[in-house]
Tab-separated table of C-alpha atoms in Angstrom:
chain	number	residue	atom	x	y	z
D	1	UNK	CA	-64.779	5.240	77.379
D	2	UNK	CA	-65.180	4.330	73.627
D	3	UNK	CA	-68.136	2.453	72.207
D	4	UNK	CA	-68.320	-1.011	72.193
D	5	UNK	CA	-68.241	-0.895	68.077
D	6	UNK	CA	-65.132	1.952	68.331
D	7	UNK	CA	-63.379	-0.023	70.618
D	8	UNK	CA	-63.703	-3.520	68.369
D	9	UNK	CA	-62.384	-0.907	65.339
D	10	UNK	CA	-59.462	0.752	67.306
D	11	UNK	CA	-58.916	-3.249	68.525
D	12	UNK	CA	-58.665	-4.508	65.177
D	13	UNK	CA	-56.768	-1.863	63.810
D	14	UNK	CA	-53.943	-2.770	66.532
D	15	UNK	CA	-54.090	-6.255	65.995
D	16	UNK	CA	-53.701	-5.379	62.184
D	17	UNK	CA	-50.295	-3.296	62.778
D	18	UNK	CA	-49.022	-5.834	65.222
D	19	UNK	CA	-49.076	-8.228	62.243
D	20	UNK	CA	-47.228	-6.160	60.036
D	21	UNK	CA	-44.399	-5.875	62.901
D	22	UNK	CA	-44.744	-9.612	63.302
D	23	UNK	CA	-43.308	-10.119	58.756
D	24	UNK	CA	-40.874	-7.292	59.389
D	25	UNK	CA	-39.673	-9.166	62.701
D	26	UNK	CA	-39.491	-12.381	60.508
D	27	UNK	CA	-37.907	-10.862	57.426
D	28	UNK	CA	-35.412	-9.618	59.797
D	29	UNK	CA	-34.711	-11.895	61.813
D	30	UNK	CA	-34.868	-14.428	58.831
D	31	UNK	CA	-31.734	-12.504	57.535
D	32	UNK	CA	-29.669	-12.310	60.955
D	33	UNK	CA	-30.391	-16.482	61.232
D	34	UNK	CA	-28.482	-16.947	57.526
D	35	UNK	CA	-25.824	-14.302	58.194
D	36	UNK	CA	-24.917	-16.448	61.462
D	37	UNK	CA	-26.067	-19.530	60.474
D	38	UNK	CA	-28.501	-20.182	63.193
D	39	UNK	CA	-31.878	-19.357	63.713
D	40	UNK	CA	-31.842	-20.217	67.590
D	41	UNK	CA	-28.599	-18.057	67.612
D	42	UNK	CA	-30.734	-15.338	65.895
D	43	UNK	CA	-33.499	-15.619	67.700
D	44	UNK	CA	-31.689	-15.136	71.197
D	45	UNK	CA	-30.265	-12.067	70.180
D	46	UNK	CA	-33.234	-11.062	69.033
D	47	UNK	CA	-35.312	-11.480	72.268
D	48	UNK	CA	-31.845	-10.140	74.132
D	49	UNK	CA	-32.362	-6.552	72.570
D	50	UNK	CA	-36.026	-6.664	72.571
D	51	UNK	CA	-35.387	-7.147	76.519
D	52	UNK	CA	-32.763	-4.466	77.218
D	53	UNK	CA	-35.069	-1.784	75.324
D	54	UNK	CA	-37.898	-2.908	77.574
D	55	UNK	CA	-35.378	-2.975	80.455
D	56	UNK	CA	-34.674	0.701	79.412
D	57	UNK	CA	-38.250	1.794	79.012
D	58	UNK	CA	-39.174	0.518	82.266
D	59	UNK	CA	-36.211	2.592	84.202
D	60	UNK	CA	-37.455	5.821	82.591
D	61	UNK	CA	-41.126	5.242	83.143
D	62	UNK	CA	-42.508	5.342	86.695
D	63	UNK	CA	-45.639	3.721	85.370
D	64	UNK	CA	-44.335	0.328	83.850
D	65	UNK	CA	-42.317	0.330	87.035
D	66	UNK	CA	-45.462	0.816	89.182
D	67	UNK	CA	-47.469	-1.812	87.037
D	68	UNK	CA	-44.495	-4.366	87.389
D	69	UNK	CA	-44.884	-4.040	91.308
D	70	UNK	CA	-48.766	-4.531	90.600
D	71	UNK	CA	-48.580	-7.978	88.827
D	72	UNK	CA	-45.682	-9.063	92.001
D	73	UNK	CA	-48.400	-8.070	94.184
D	74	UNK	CA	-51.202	-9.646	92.174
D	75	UNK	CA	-49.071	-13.151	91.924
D	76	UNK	CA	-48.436	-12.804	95.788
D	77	UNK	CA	-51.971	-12.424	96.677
D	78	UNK	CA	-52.926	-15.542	94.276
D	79	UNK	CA	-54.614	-13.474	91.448
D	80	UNK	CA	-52.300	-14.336	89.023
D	81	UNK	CA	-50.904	-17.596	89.497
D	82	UNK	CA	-47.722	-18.823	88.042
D	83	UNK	CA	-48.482	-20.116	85.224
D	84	UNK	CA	-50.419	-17.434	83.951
D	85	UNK	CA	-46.801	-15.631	83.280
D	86	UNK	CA	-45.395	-18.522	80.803
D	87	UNK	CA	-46.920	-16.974	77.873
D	88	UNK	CA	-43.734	-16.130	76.482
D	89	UNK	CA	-43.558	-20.038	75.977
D	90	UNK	CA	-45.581	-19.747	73.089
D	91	UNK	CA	-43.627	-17.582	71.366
D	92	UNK	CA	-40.323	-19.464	72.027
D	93	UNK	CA	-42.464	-22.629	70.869
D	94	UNK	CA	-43.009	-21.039	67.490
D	95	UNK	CA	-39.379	-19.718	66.698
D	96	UNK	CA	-38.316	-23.348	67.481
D	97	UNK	CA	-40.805	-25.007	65.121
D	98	UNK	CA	-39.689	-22.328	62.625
D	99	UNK	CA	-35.417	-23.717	63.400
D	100	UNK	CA	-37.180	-26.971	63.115
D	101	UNK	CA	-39.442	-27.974	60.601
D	102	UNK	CA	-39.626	-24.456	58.141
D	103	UNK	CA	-36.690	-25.410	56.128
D	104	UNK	CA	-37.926	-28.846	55.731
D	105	UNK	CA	-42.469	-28.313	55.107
D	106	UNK	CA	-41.859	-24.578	53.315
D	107	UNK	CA	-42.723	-21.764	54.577
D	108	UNK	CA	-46.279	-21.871	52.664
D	109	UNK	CA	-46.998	-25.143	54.687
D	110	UNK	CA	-45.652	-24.142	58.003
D	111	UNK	CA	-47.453	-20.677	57.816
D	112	UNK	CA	-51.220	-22.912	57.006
D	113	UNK	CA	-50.366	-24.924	60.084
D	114	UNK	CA	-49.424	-21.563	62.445
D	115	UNK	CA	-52.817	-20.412	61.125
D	116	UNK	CA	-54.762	-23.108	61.139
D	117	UNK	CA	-53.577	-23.198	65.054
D	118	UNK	CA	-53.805	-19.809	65.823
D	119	UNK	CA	-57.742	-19.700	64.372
D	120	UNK	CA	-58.943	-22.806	66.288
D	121	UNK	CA	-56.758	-22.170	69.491
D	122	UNK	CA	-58.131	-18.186	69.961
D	123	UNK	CA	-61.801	-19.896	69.494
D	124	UNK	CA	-61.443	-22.374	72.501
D	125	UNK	CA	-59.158	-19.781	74.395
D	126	UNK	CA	-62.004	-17.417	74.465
D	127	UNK	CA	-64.733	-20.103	74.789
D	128	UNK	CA	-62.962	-21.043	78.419
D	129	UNK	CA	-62.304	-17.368	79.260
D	130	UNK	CA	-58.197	-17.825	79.443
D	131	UNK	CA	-57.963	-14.033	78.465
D	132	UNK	CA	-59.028	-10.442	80.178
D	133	UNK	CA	-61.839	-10.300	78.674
D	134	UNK	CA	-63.071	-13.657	80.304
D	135	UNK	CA	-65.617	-15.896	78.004
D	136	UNK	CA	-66.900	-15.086	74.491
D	137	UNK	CA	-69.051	-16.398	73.095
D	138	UNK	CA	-68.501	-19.425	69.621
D	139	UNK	CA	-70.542	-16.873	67.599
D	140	UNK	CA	-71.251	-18.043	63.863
D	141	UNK	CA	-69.278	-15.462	62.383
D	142	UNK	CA	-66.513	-15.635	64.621
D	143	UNK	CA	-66.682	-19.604	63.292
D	144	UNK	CA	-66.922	-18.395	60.068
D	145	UNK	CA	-64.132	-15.750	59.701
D	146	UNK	CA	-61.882	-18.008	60.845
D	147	UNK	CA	-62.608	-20.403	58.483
D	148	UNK	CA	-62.038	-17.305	55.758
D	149	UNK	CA	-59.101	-16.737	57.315
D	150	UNK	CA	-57.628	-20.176	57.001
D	151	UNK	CA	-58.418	-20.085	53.656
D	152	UNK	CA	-57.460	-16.964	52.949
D	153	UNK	CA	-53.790	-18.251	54.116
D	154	UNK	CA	-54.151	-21.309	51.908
D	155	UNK	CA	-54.647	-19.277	48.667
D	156	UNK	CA	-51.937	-16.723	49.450
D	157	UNK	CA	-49.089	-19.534	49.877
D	158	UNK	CA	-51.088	-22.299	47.560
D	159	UNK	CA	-48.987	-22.063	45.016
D	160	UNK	CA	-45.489	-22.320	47.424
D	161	UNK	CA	-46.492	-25.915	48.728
D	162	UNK	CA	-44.769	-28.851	48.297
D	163	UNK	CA	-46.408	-31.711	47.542
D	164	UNK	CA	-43.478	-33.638	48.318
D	165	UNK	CA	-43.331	-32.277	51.810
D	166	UNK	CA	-43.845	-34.874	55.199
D	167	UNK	CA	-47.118	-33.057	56.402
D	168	UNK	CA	-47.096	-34.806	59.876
D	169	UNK	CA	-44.354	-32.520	61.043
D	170	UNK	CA	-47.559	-29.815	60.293
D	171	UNK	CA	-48.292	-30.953	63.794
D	172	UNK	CA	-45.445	-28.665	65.629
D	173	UNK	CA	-46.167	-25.672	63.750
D	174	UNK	CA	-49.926	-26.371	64.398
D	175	UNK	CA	-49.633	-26.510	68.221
D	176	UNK	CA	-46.957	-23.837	68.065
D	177	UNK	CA	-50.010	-21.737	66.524
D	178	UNK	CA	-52.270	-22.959	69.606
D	179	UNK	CA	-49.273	-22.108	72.069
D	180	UNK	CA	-49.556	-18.146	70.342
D	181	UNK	CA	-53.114	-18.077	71.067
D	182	UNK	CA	-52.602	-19.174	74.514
D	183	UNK	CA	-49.363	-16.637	74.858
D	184	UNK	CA	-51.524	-14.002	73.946
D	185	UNK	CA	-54.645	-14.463	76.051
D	186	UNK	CA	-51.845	-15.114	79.200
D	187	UNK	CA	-49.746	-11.735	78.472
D	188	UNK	CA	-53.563	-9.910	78.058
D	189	UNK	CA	-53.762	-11.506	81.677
D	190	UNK	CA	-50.966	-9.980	82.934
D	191	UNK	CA	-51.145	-7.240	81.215
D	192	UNK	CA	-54.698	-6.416	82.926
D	193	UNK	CA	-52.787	-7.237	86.402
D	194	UNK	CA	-50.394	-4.383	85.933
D	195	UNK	CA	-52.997	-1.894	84.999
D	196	UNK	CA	-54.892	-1.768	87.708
D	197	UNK	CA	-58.426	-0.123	87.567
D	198	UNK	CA	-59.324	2.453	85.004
D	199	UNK	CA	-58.332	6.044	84.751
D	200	UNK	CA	-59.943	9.079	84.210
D	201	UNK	CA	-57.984	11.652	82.845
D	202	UNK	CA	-56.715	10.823	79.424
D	203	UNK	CA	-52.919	11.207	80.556
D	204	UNK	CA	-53.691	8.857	83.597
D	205	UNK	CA	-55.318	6.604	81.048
D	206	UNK	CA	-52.151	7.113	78.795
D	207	UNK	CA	-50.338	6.199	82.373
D	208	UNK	CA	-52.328	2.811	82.392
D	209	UNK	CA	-51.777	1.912	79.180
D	210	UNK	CA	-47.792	1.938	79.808
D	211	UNK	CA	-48.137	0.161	83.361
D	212	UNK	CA	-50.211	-2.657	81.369
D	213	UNK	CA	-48.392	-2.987	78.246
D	214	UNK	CA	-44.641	-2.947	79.246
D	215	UNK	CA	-44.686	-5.249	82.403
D	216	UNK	CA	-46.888	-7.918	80.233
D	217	UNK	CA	-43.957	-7.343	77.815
D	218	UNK	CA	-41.166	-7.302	79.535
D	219	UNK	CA	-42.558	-10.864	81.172
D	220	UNK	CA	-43.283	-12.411	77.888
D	221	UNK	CA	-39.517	-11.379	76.771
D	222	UNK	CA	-37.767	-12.795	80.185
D	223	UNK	CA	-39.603	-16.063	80.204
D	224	UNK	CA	-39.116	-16.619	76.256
D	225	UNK	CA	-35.956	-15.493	76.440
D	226	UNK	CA	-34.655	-18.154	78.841
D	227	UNK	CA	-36.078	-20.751	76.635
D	228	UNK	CA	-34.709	-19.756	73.631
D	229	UNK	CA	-31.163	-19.621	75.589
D	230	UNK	CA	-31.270	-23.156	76.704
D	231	UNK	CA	-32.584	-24.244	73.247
D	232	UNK	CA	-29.099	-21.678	71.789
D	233	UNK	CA	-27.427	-23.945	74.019
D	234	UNK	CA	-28.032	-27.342	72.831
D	235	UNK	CA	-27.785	-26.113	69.334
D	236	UNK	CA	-24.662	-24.746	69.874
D	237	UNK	CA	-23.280	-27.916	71.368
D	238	UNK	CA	-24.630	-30.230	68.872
D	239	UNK	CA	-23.730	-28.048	65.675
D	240	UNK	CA	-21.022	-25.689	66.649
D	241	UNK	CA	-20.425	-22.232	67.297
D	242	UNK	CA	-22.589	-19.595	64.987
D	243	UNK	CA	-20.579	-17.350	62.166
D	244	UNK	CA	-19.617	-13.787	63.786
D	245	UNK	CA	-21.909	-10.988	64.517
D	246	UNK	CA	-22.978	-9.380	60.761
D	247	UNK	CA	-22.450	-5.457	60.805
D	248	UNK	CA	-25.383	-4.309	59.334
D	249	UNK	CA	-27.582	-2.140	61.933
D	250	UNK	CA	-31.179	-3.247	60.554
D	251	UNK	CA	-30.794	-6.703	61.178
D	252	UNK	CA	-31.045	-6.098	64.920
D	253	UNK	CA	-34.402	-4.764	64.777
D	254	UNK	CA	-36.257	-7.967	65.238
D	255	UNK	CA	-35.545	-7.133	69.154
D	256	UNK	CA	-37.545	-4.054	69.202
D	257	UNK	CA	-40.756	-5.380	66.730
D	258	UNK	CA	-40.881	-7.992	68.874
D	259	UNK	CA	-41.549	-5.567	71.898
D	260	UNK	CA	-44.148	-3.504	70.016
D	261	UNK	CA	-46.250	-6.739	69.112
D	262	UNK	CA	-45.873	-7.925	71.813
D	263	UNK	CA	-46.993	-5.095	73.943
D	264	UNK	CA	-49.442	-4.221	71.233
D	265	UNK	CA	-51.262	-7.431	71.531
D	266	UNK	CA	-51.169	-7.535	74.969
D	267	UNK	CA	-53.514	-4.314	74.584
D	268	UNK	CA	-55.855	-5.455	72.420
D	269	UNK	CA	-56.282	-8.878	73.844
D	270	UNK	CA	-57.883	-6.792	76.214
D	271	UNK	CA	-60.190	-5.484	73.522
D	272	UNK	CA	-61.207	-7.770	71.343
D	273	UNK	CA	-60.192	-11.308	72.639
D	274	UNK	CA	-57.310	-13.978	71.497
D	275	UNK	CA	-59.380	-14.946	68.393
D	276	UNK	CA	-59.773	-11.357	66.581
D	277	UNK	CA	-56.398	-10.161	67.731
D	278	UNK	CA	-55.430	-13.292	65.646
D	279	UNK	CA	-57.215	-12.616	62.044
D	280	UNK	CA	-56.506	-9.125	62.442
D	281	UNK	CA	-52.669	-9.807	63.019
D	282	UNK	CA	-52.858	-12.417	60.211
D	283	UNK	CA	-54.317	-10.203	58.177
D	284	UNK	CA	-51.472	-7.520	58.729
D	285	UNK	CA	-48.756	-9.895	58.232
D	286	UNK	CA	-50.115	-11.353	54.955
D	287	UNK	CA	-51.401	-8.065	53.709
D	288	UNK	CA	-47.479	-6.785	55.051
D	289	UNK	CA	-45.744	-9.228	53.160
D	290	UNK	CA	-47.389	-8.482	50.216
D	291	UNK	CA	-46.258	-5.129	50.645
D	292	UNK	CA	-43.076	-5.937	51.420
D	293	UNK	CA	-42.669	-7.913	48.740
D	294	UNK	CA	-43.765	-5.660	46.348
D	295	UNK	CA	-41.145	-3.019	47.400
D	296	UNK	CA	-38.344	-5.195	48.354
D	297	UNK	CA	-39.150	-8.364	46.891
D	298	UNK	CA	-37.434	-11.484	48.187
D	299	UNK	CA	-35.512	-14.351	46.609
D	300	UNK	CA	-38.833	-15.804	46.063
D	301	UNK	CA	-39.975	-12.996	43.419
D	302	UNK	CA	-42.711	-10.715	43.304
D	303	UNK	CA	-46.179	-12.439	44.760
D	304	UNK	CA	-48.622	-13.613	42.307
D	305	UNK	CA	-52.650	-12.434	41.694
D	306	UNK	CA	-53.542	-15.417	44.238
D	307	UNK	CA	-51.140	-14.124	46.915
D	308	UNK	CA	-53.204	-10.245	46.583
D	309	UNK	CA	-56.510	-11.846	46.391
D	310	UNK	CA	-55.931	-13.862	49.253
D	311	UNK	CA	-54.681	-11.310	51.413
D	312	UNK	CA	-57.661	-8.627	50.066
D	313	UNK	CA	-60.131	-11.884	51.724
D	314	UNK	CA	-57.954	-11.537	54.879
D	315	UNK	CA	-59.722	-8.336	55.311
D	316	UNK	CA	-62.936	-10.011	54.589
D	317	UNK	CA	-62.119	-12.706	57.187
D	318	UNK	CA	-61.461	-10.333	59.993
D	319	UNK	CA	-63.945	-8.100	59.069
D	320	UNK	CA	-67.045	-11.158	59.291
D	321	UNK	CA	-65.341	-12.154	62.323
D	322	UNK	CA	-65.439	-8.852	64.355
D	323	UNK	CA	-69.719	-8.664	62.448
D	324	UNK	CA	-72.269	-8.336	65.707
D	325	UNK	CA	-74.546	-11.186	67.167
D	326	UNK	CA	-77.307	-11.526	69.154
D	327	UNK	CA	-75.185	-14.084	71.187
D	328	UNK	CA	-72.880	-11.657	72.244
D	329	UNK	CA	-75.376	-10.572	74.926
D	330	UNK	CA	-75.801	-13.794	76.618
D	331	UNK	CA	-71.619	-13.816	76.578
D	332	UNK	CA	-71.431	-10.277	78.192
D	333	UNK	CA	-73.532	-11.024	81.021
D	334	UNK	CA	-71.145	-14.390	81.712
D	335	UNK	CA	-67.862	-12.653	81.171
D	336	UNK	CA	-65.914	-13.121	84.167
D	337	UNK	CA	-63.723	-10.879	85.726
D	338	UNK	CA	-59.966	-9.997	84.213
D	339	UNK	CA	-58.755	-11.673	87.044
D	340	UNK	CA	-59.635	-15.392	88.594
């Protein structure tokens, strides 16, 4: 078993790359919403794929079978109650605040508000023990980096937002970033119910990791899924049908990114908590759209020397965050159980 320092590395480092699948979901998906002309649209066939290669990977692996009949028995027996498995809520909350209010607050304000959600919601999250990991400890630096963090956002996109924009629609991407924190502490939940107890062997531990990961996945994707399809729905009725199916292959990868996040950060939930799988994923999707924008640059242009230094104190951020604390003693010997 690694080290308790290894283990917050290894954690982070996840958390990082599920942030740079999270801006290569968006760019994607961003696409696929203008070719059709509608993000819900998009976003349901987006989830749809995601699903079927989950579907797929859970007929050709016995273990995310075997951990999908572990979180049926764990709801059965009460150990995982029903609304533990709504995460995927939280996700569908956040592609409908992005159909909603984007377009009109900028992406540079919505993405402050996500943040500015995401940072406070994965400090109470962990305060009241909603993930695996049960409570952590409010540790200065974990107040601190998130503070960073927020700020680091703010100077990346400061120079993208409107003055002119009607901030108190902030307030739906703001609790659509404390729905994410939530939907990731709940899938970390589940995920833990599929895995079972600890293995041995490295491939039985390879074995757990699959029985974890995919059913938490594969939950997350059904129950956002069906929101997103009653949302596709209603859009469809009140604006009309989308424009036909583009032909380009890449813009159908949002589906699969979605499933590696998604699974990835139902991993290192486990690891680290809501609040540092957070910053770190922040910190891979600005430091990933700064990449991305570097070597494909958008409509918007290259990014500026505010947009690199704020995603070099992103780093910072996570990195004071994740710093030891005497506290985190005390926390240990309260953490509760991965199950209630």
């Amino acid at each position: 078993m690694a080290a308790p320092s290894s283990r917050t590395a290894l954690g982070l480092l996840g958390a990082f790359v599920t942030g740079a699948f999270i801006v290569g979901q968006a760019r994607v998906n961003a696409e696929l919403g203008a070719e059709l002309g509608d993000g819900v649209v998009a976003a349901v066939i987006s989830f749809g794929l995601g699903l079927v290669l989950l579907l797929v990977l859970l007929a050709l692996l016995p273990a995310g079978r075997r951990g999908l009949g572990r979180v049926g028995s764990a709801r059965r027996r009460g150990q995982l109650r029903t609304w533990q498995l709504l995460g995927g809520l939280g996700g569908a909350l956040l592609v409908a605040g992005q159909g909603l209010t984007a377009h009109v607050l900028g992406t540079a304000l919505f993405t402050i508000a996500v943040v500015a959600g995401q940072s406070g919601g994965g400090l109470v999250v962990d305060r009241v023990g909603l993930g695996p990991a049960g409570p952590q400890a409010t540790t200065p630096p974990r107040i601190v980096g998130a503070v960073l963090m927020l700020g680091a956002v703010v100077l990346s996109v400061a120079p993208s937002v409107s003055t002119d924009a009607p901030v108190v629609l902030a307030l739906l991407p703001l609790a659509a970033g404390l729905a994410v924190a939530a939907q990731q502490a709940l899938n970390g939940r589940v995920a833990a119910a599929a895995g079972g107890s600890r293995s041995a062997s490295a491939r039985d531990e390879s074995d757990s990791v699959v029985a974890s990961v995919l059913p938490a996945a594969t939950v997350n994707f059904i129950v956002g899924g069906a929101a997103l399809v009653v949302a596709a729905i209603v859009a469809v009725l009140v604006l009309g049908p989308p424009n036909p199916l583009p032909s380009a292959w890449y813009l159908y990868l949002g589906g699969p990114f979605g499933a590696i996040f998604i699974g990835l950060g139902a991993w290192v939930v486990g690891q680290v908590g809501v609040l540092l799988l957070s910053l770190g994923a922040v910190a891979g999707q600005i430091v990933g759209a700064l990449v991305l924008d570097l070597v494909l640059p958008s409509a918007a242009g290259t990014p500026g020397p505010t947009t690199v230094l704020g995603a070099l104190l992103t780093l910072v951020a996570a990195g004071v965050a994740s710093a030891p604390w005497p506290l985190r003693r005390s926390a240990a010997r309260n953490t509760g159980s991965a199950l209630p």
